[in-house]
Coordinates of C-alpha atoms and ligand atoms in Angstrom, one line a residue:
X24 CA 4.7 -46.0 -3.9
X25 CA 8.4 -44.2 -4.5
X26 CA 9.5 -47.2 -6.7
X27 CA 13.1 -47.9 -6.9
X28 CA 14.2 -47.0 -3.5
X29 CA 16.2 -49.5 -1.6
X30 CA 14.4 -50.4 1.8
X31 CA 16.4 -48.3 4.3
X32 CA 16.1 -45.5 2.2
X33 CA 12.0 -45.8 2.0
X34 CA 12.6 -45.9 6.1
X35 CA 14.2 -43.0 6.3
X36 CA 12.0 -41.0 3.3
X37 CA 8.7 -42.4 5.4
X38 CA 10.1 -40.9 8.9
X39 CA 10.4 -37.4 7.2
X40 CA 6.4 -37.8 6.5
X41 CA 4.8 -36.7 9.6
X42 CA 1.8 -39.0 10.1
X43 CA 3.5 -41.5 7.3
X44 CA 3.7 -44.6 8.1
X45 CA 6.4 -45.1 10.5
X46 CA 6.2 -43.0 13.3
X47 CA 9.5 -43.7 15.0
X48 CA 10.0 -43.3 18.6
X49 CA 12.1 -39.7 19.2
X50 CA 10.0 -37.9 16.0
X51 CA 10.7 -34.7 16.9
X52 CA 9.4 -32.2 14.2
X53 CA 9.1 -34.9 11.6
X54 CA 11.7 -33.1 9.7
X55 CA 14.8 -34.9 10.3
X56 CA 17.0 -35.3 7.0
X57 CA 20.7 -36.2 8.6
X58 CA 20.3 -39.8 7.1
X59 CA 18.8 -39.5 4.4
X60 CA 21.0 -39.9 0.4
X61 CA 20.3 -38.3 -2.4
X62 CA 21.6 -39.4 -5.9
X63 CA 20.5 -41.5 -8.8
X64 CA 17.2 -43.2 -6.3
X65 CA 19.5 -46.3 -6.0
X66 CA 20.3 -44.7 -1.9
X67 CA 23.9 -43.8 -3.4
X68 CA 25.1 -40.7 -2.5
X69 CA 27.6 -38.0 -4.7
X70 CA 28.5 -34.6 -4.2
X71 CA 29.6 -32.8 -7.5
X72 CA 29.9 -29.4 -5.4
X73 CA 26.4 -28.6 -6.6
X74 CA 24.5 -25.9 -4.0
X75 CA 21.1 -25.0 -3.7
X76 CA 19.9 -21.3 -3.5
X77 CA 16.6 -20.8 -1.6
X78 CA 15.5 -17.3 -2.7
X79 CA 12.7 -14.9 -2.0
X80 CA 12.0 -11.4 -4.3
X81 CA 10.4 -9.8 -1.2
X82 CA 11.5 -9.5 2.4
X83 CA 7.9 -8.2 3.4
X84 CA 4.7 -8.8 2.1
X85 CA 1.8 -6.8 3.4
X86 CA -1.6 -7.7 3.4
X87 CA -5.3 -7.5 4.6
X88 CA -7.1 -9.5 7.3
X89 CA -9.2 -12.2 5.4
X90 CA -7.4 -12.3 2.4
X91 CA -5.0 -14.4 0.4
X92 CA -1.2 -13.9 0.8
X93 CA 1.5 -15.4 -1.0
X94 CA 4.6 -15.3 0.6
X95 CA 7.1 -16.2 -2.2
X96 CA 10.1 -18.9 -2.3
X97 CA 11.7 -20.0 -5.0
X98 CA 14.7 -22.6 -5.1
X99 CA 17.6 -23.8 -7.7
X100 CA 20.9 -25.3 -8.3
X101 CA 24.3 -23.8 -9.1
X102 CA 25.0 -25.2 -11.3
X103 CA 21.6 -26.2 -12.9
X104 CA 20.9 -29.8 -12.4
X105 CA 19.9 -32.5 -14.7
X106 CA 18.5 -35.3 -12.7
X107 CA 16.3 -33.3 -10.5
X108 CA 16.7 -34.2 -6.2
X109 CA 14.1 -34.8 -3.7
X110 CA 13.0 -32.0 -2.2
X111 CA 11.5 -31.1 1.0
X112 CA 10.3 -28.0 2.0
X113 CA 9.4 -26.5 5.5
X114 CA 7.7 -23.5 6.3
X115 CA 7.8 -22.1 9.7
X116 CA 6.3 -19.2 11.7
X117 CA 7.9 -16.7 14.4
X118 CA 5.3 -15.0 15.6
X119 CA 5.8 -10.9 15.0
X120 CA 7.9 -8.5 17.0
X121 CA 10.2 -11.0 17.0
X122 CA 10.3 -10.4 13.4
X123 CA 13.0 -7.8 13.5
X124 CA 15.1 -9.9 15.7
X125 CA 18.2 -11.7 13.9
X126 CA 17.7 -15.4 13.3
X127 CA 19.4 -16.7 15.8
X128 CA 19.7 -20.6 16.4
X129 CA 17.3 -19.8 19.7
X130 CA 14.9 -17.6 17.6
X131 CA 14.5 -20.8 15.2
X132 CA 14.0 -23.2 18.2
X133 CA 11.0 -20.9 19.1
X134 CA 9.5 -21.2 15.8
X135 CA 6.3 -23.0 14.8
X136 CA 5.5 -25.6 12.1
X137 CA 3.1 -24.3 9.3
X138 CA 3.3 -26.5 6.7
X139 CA 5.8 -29.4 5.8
X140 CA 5.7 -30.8 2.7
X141 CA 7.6 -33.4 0.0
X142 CA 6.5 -34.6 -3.3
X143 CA 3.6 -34.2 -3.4
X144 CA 2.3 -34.6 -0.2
X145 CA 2.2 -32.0 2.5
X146 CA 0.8 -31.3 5.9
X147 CA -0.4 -27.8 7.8
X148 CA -0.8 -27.7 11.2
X149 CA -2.5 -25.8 14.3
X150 CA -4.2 -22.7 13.1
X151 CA -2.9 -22.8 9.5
X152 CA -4.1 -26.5 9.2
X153 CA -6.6 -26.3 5.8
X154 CA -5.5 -22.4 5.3
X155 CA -2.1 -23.0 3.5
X156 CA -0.5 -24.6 0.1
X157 CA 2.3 -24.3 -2.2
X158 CA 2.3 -22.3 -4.8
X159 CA 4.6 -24.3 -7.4
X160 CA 3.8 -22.4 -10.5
X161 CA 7.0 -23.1 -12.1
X162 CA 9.5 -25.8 -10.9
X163 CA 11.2 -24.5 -7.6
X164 CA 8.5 -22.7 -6.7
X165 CA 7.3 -23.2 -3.2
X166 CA 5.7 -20.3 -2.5
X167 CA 3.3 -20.3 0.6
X168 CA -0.3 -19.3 -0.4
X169 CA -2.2 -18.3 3.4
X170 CA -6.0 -17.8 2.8
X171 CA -8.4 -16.2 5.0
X172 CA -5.5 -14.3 6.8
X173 CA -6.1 -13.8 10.5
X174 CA -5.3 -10.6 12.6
X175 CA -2.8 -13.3 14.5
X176 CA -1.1 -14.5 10.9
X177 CA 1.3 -11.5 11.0
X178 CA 5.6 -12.3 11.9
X179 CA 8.4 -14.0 10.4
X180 CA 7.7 -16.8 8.1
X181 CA 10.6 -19.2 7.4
X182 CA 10.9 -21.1 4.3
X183 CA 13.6 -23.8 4.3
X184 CA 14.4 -26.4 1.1
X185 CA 16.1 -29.3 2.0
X186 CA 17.6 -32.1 -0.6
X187 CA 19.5 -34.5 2.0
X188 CA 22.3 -32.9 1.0
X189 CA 22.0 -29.1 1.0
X190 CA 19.5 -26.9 3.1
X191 CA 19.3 -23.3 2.6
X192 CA 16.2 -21.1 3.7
X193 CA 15.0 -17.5 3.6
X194 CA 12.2 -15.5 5.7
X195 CA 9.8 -13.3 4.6
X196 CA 7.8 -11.1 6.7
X197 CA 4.0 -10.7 6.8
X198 CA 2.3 -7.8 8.0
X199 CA -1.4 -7.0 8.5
X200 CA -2.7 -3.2 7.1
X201 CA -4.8 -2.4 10.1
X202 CA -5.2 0.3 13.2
X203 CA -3.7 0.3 17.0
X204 CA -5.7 1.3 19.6
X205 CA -5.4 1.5 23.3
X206 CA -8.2 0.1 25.1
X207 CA -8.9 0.0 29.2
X208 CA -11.8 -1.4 31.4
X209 CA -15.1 -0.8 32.2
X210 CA -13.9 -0.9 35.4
X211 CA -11.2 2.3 35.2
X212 CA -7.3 2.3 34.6
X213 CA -4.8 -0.4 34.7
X214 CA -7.6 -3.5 35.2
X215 CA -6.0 -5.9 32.8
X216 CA -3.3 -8.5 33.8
X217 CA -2.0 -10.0 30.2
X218 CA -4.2 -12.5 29.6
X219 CA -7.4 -10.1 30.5
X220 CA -6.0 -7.5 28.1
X221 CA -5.8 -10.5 25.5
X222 CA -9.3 -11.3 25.7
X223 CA -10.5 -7.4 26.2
X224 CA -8.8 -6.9 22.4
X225 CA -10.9 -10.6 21.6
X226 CA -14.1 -9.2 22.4
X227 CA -13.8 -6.1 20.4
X228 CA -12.8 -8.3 17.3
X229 CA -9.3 -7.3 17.7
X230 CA -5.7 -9.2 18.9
X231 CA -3.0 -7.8 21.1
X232 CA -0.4 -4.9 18.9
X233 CA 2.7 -6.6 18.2
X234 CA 5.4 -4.1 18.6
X235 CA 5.9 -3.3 15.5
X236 CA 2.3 -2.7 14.9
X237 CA 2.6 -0.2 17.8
X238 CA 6.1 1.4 16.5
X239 CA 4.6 1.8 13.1
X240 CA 1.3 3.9 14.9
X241 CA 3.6 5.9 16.6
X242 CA 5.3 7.1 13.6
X243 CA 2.4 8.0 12.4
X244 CA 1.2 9.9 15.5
X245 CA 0.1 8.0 18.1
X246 CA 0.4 9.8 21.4
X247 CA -0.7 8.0 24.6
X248 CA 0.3 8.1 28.0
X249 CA -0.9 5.3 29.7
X250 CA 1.4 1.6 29.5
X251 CA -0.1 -1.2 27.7
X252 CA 0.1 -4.8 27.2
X253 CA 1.6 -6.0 23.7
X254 CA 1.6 -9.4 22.0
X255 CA 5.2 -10.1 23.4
X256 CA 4.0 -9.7 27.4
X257 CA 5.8 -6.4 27.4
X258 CA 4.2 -3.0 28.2
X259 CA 5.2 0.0 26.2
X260 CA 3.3 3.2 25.6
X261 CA 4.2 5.8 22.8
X262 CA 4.9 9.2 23.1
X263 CA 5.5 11.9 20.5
X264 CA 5.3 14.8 22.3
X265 CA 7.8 14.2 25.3
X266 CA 6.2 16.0 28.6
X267 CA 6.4 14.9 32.6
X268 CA 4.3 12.5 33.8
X269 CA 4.6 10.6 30.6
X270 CA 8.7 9.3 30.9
X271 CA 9.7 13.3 31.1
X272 CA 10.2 16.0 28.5
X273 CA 14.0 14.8 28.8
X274 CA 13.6 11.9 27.0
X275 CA 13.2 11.4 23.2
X276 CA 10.1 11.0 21.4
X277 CA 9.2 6.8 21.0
X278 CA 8.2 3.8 22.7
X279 CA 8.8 3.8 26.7
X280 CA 8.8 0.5 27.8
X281 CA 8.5 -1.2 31.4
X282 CA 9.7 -4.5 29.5
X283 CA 8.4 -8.0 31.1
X284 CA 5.9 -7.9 33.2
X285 CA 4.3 -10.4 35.0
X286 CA 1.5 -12.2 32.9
X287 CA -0.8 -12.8 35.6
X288 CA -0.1 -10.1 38.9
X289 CA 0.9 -7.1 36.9
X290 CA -2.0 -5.2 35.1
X291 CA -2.4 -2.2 32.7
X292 CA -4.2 -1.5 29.7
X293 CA -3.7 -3.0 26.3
X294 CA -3.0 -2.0 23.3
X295 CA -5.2 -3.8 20.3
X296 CA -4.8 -3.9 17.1
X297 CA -7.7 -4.8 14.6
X298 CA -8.2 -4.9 10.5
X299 CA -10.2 -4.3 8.0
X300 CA -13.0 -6.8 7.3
X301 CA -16.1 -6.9 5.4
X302 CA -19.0 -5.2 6.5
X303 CA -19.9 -1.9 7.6
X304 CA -20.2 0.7 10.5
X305 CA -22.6 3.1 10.6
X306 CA -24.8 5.6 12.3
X307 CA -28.2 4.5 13.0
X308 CA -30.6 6.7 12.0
X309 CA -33.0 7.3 14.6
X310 CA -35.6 9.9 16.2
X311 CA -34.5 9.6 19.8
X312 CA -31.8 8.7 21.7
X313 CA -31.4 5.5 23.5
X314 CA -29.9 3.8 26.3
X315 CA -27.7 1.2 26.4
X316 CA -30.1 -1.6 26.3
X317 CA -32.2 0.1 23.7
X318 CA -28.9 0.7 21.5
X319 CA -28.3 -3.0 21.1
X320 CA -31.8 -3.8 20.6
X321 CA -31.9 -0.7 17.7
X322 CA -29.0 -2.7 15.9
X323 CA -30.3 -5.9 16.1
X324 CA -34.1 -4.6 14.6
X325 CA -32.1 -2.9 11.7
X326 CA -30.7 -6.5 10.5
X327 CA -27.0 -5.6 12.1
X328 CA -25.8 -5.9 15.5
X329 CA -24.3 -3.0 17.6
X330 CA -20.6 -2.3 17.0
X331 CA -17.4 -3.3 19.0
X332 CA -14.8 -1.0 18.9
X333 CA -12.1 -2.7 16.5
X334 CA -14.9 -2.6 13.9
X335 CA -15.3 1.1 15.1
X336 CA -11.6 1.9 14.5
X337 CA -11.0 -0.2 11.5
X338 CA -13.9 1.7 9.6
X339 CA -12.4 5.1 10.8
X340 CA -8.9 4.2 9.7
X341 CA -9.4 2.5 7.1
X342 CA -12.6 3.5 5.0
X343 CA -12.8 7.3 6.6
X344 CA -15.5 6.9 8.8
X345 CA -16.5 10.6 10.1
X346 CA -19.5 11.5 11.7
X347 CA -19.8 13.5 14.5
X348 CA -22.6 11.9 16.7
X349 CA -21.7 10.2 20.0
X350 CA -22.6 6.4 19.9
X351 CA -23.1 3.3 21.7
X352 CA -20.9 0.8 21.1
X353 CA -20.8 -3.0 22.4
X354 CA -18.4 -3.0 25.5
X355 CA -20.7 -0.1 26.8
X356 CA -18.4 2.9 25.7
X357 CA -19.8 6.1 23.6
X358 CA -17.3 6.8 21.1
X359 CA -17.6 9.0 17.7
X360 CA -15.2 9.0 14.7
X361 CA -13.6 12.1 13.1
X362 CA -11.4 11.9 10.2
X363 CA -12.1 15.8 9.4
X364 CA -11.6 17.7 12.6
X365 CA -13.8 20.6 12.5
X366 CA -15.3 22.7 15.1
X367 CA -17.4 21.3 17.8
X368 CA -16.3 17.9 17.0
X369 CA -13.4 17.3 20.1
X370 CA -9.3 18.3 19.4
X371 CA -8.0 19.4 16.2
X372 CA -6.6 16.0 15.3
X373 CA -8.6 13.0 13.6
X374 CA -9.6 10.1 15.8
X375 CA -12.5 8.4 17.7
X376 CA -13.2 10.5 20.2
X377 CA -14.2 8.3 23.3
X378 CA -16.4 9.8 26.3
X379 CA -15.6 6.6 28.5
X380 CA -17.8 4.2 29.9
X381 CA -21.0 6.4 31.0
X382 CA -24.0 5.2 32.8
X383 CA -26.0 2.8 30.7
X384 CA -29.4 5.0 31.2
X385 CA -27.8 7.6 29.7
X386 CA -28.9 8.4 25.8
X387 CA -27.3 8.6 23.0
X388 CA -27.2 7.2 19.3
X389 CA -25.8 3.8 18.3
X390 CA -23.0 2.5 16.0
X391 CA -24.0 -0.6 14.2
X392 CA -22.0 -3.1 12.3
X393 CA -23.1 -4.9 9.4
Ligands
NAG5 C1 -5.1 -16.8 16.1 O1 -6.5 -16.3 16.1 C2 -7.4 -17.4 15.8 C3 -8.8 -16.8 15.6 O2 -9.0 -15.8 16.5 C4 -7.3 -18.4 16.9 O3 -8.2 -19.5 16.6 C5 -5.9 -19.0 16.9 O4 -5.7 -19.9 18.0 C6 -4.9 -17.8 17.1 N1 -3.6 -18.4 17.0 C7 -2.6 -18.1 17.9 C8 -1.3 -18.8 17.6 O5 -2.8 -17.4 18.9
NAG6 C1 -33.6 1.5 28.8 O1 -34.9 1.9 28.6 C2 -35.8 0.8 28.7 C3 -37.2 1.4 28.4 O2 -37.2 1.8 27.1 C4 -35.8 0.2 30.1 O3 -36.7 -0.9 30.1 C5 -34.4 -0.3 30.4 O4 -34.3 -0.8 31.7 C6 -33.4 0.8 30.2 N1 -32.0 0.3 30.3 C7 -31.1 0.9 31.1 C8 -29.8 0.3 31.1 O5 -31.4 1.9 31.7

């Protein structure tokens, strides 16, 4: 292996390999490259004044939940080089709505390890572990591809080329085409502490709004006055029609924000966000109305199983869901969707029209998702 390498030099190139063969004591982040040369592959080093440009066409890339996405990288030298250098690349991860932040030295402490890799040998880790390669269609290409994109995949994404010599990086910013919604308990109001609200968006197949994701449904209309938890551990809710009771009708139209709040006493609603997937929601045809208990049961005879309200919200935004039934729906709500507001069928504004949590004796139809 790596013929022609003088023995210190093999030392320092294995400590750069996470899990390579010498796991030194004080391995940090397996990416240490202060000692390592770069030159002829003799351990002598030059520098001829050469620099090394790490590149990216697009600043944002957006994409759908359980795709692919390839967030692109490309390096080279100024002037070209003949002999070419050993390369290592690191991708990292800042989770989003810190993605607007600047990159500050404390932003990249924060940051996570997606994939490292050198040669031709690489390593993923934690959630991205088996999700995530290079790209390296043409030399200096180290692209990230991400497969099976999660509703969680979405911030910055760092990519940094390293050669011993020269380190350069650029980020890229992923973003998930998907629909916010504000979501509270069963149990009434303002019954979720942060990690509750996590789990509430879980359970209907959707993950915590990142800011921006909330920002971006405000611009395009979203108007609701009760405070929810993001991804960040802040509550914010947004308001686009400035009135009292909801931060006053002296304040600008946006996000009003409590900041911080305590993860564990505090407790408000959430605010989820979910994305498309494959499969359907739909009506269940049926002669009579159901309960609760029957609803679920109705969903599971038809092949499916009864729907939770991401899927619910996802297939209204995103496909144009419109029917104006009321509908069971797994958490115990009755919800219908309405992209074409007409009479009879709630305000004059599209959106799923919720009538709460009612008593599970009471009847009505079923949404189920397939
Ligand atoms: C993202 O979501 C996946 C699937 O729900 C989960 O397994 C993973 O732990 C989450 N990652 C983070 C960083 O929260
Ligand atoms: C729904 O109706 C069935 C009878 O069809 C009954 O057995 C069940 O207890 C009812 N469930 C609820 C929650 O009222």
């Amino acid at each position: 292996m790596l013929p022609g390498l003088q023995r210190p030099l093999l030392a320092a190139l294995l400590y750069l390999l996470p899990g390579g063969l010498s796991r030194l004591p004080g391995y940090s982040n397996g990416f240490h490259y202060q000692d390592i040369s770069n030159g002829n592959g003799n351990g002598e080093i030059y520098f001829n004044g050469v620099r090394l440009h790490v590149e990216s066409p697009q600043h944002s890339v957006s994409a759908t939940r359980g795709s692919s996405v390839t967030l692109p990288c490309h390096y080279h030298y100024e002037p070209e080089l003949n002999t070419p250098r050993r390369t290592r690349v690191k991708w990292s991860w800042l989770p989003a709505n810190t993605a607007t932040a600047p990159v500050t030295p404390e932003a990249i402490a924060r940051e996570t390890e997606v994939m490292v890799a050198m040669g031709n040998r690489h390593r993923s880790y934690g959630s991205f572990r088996g999700r995530v390669r290079l790209r390296r269609s043409v030399p200096g290409d180290m692209s990230l591809v991400i497969n099976e994109l999660q509703l969680n995949d979405t911030g910055r994404y760092r990519c940094e080329v390293i050669d011993g010599l020269e380190d350069d990086s650029v980020t890229v910013e992923l973003e998930l085409r998907g629909v916010v919604f504000p979501y509270f308990s069963q149990k009434g109001r303002y019954h979720f502490n942060f990690f509750g609200a996590q789990q509430a968006c879980q359970d209907q197949d959707a993950t915590l709004a990142t800011f921006e994701q909330l920002y971006a449904a405000w611009e395009e209309g979203l108007d609701w006055c009760n405070a929810g938890w993001l991804a960040d551990g802040t509550v914010q809710y947004p308001i686009t029609a400035p009135r009292d009771g909801c931060g006053g009708v002296d304040l600008a139209p946006g996000l009003r924000s409590y900041g911080q709040r305590h993860r564990l006493l505090h407790s408000y609603d959430a605010f989820c966000f979910s994305a498309s997937v494959k499969g359907t929601v739909y009506f269940l045809k049926q002669r009579t109305r159901l309960n609760f208990t029957e609803a679920v049961q109705a969903c599971s005879r038809d092949g499916s199983q009864i729907s939770r309200v991401g899927q619910m919200f996802t297939a209204w935004k995103l496909t144009g869901l419109d029917r104006c039934d009321a509908g069971w729906l797994a958490d115990g709500s009755v919800r219908y969707p309405i992209t074409k507001p007409r009479d009879n069928c709630g305000p004059p504004e599209p959106g799923v029209r919720s009538f709460g949590f009612p008593p599970p004796y009471l009847k009505f139809g079923v949404y189920c998702y397939r």
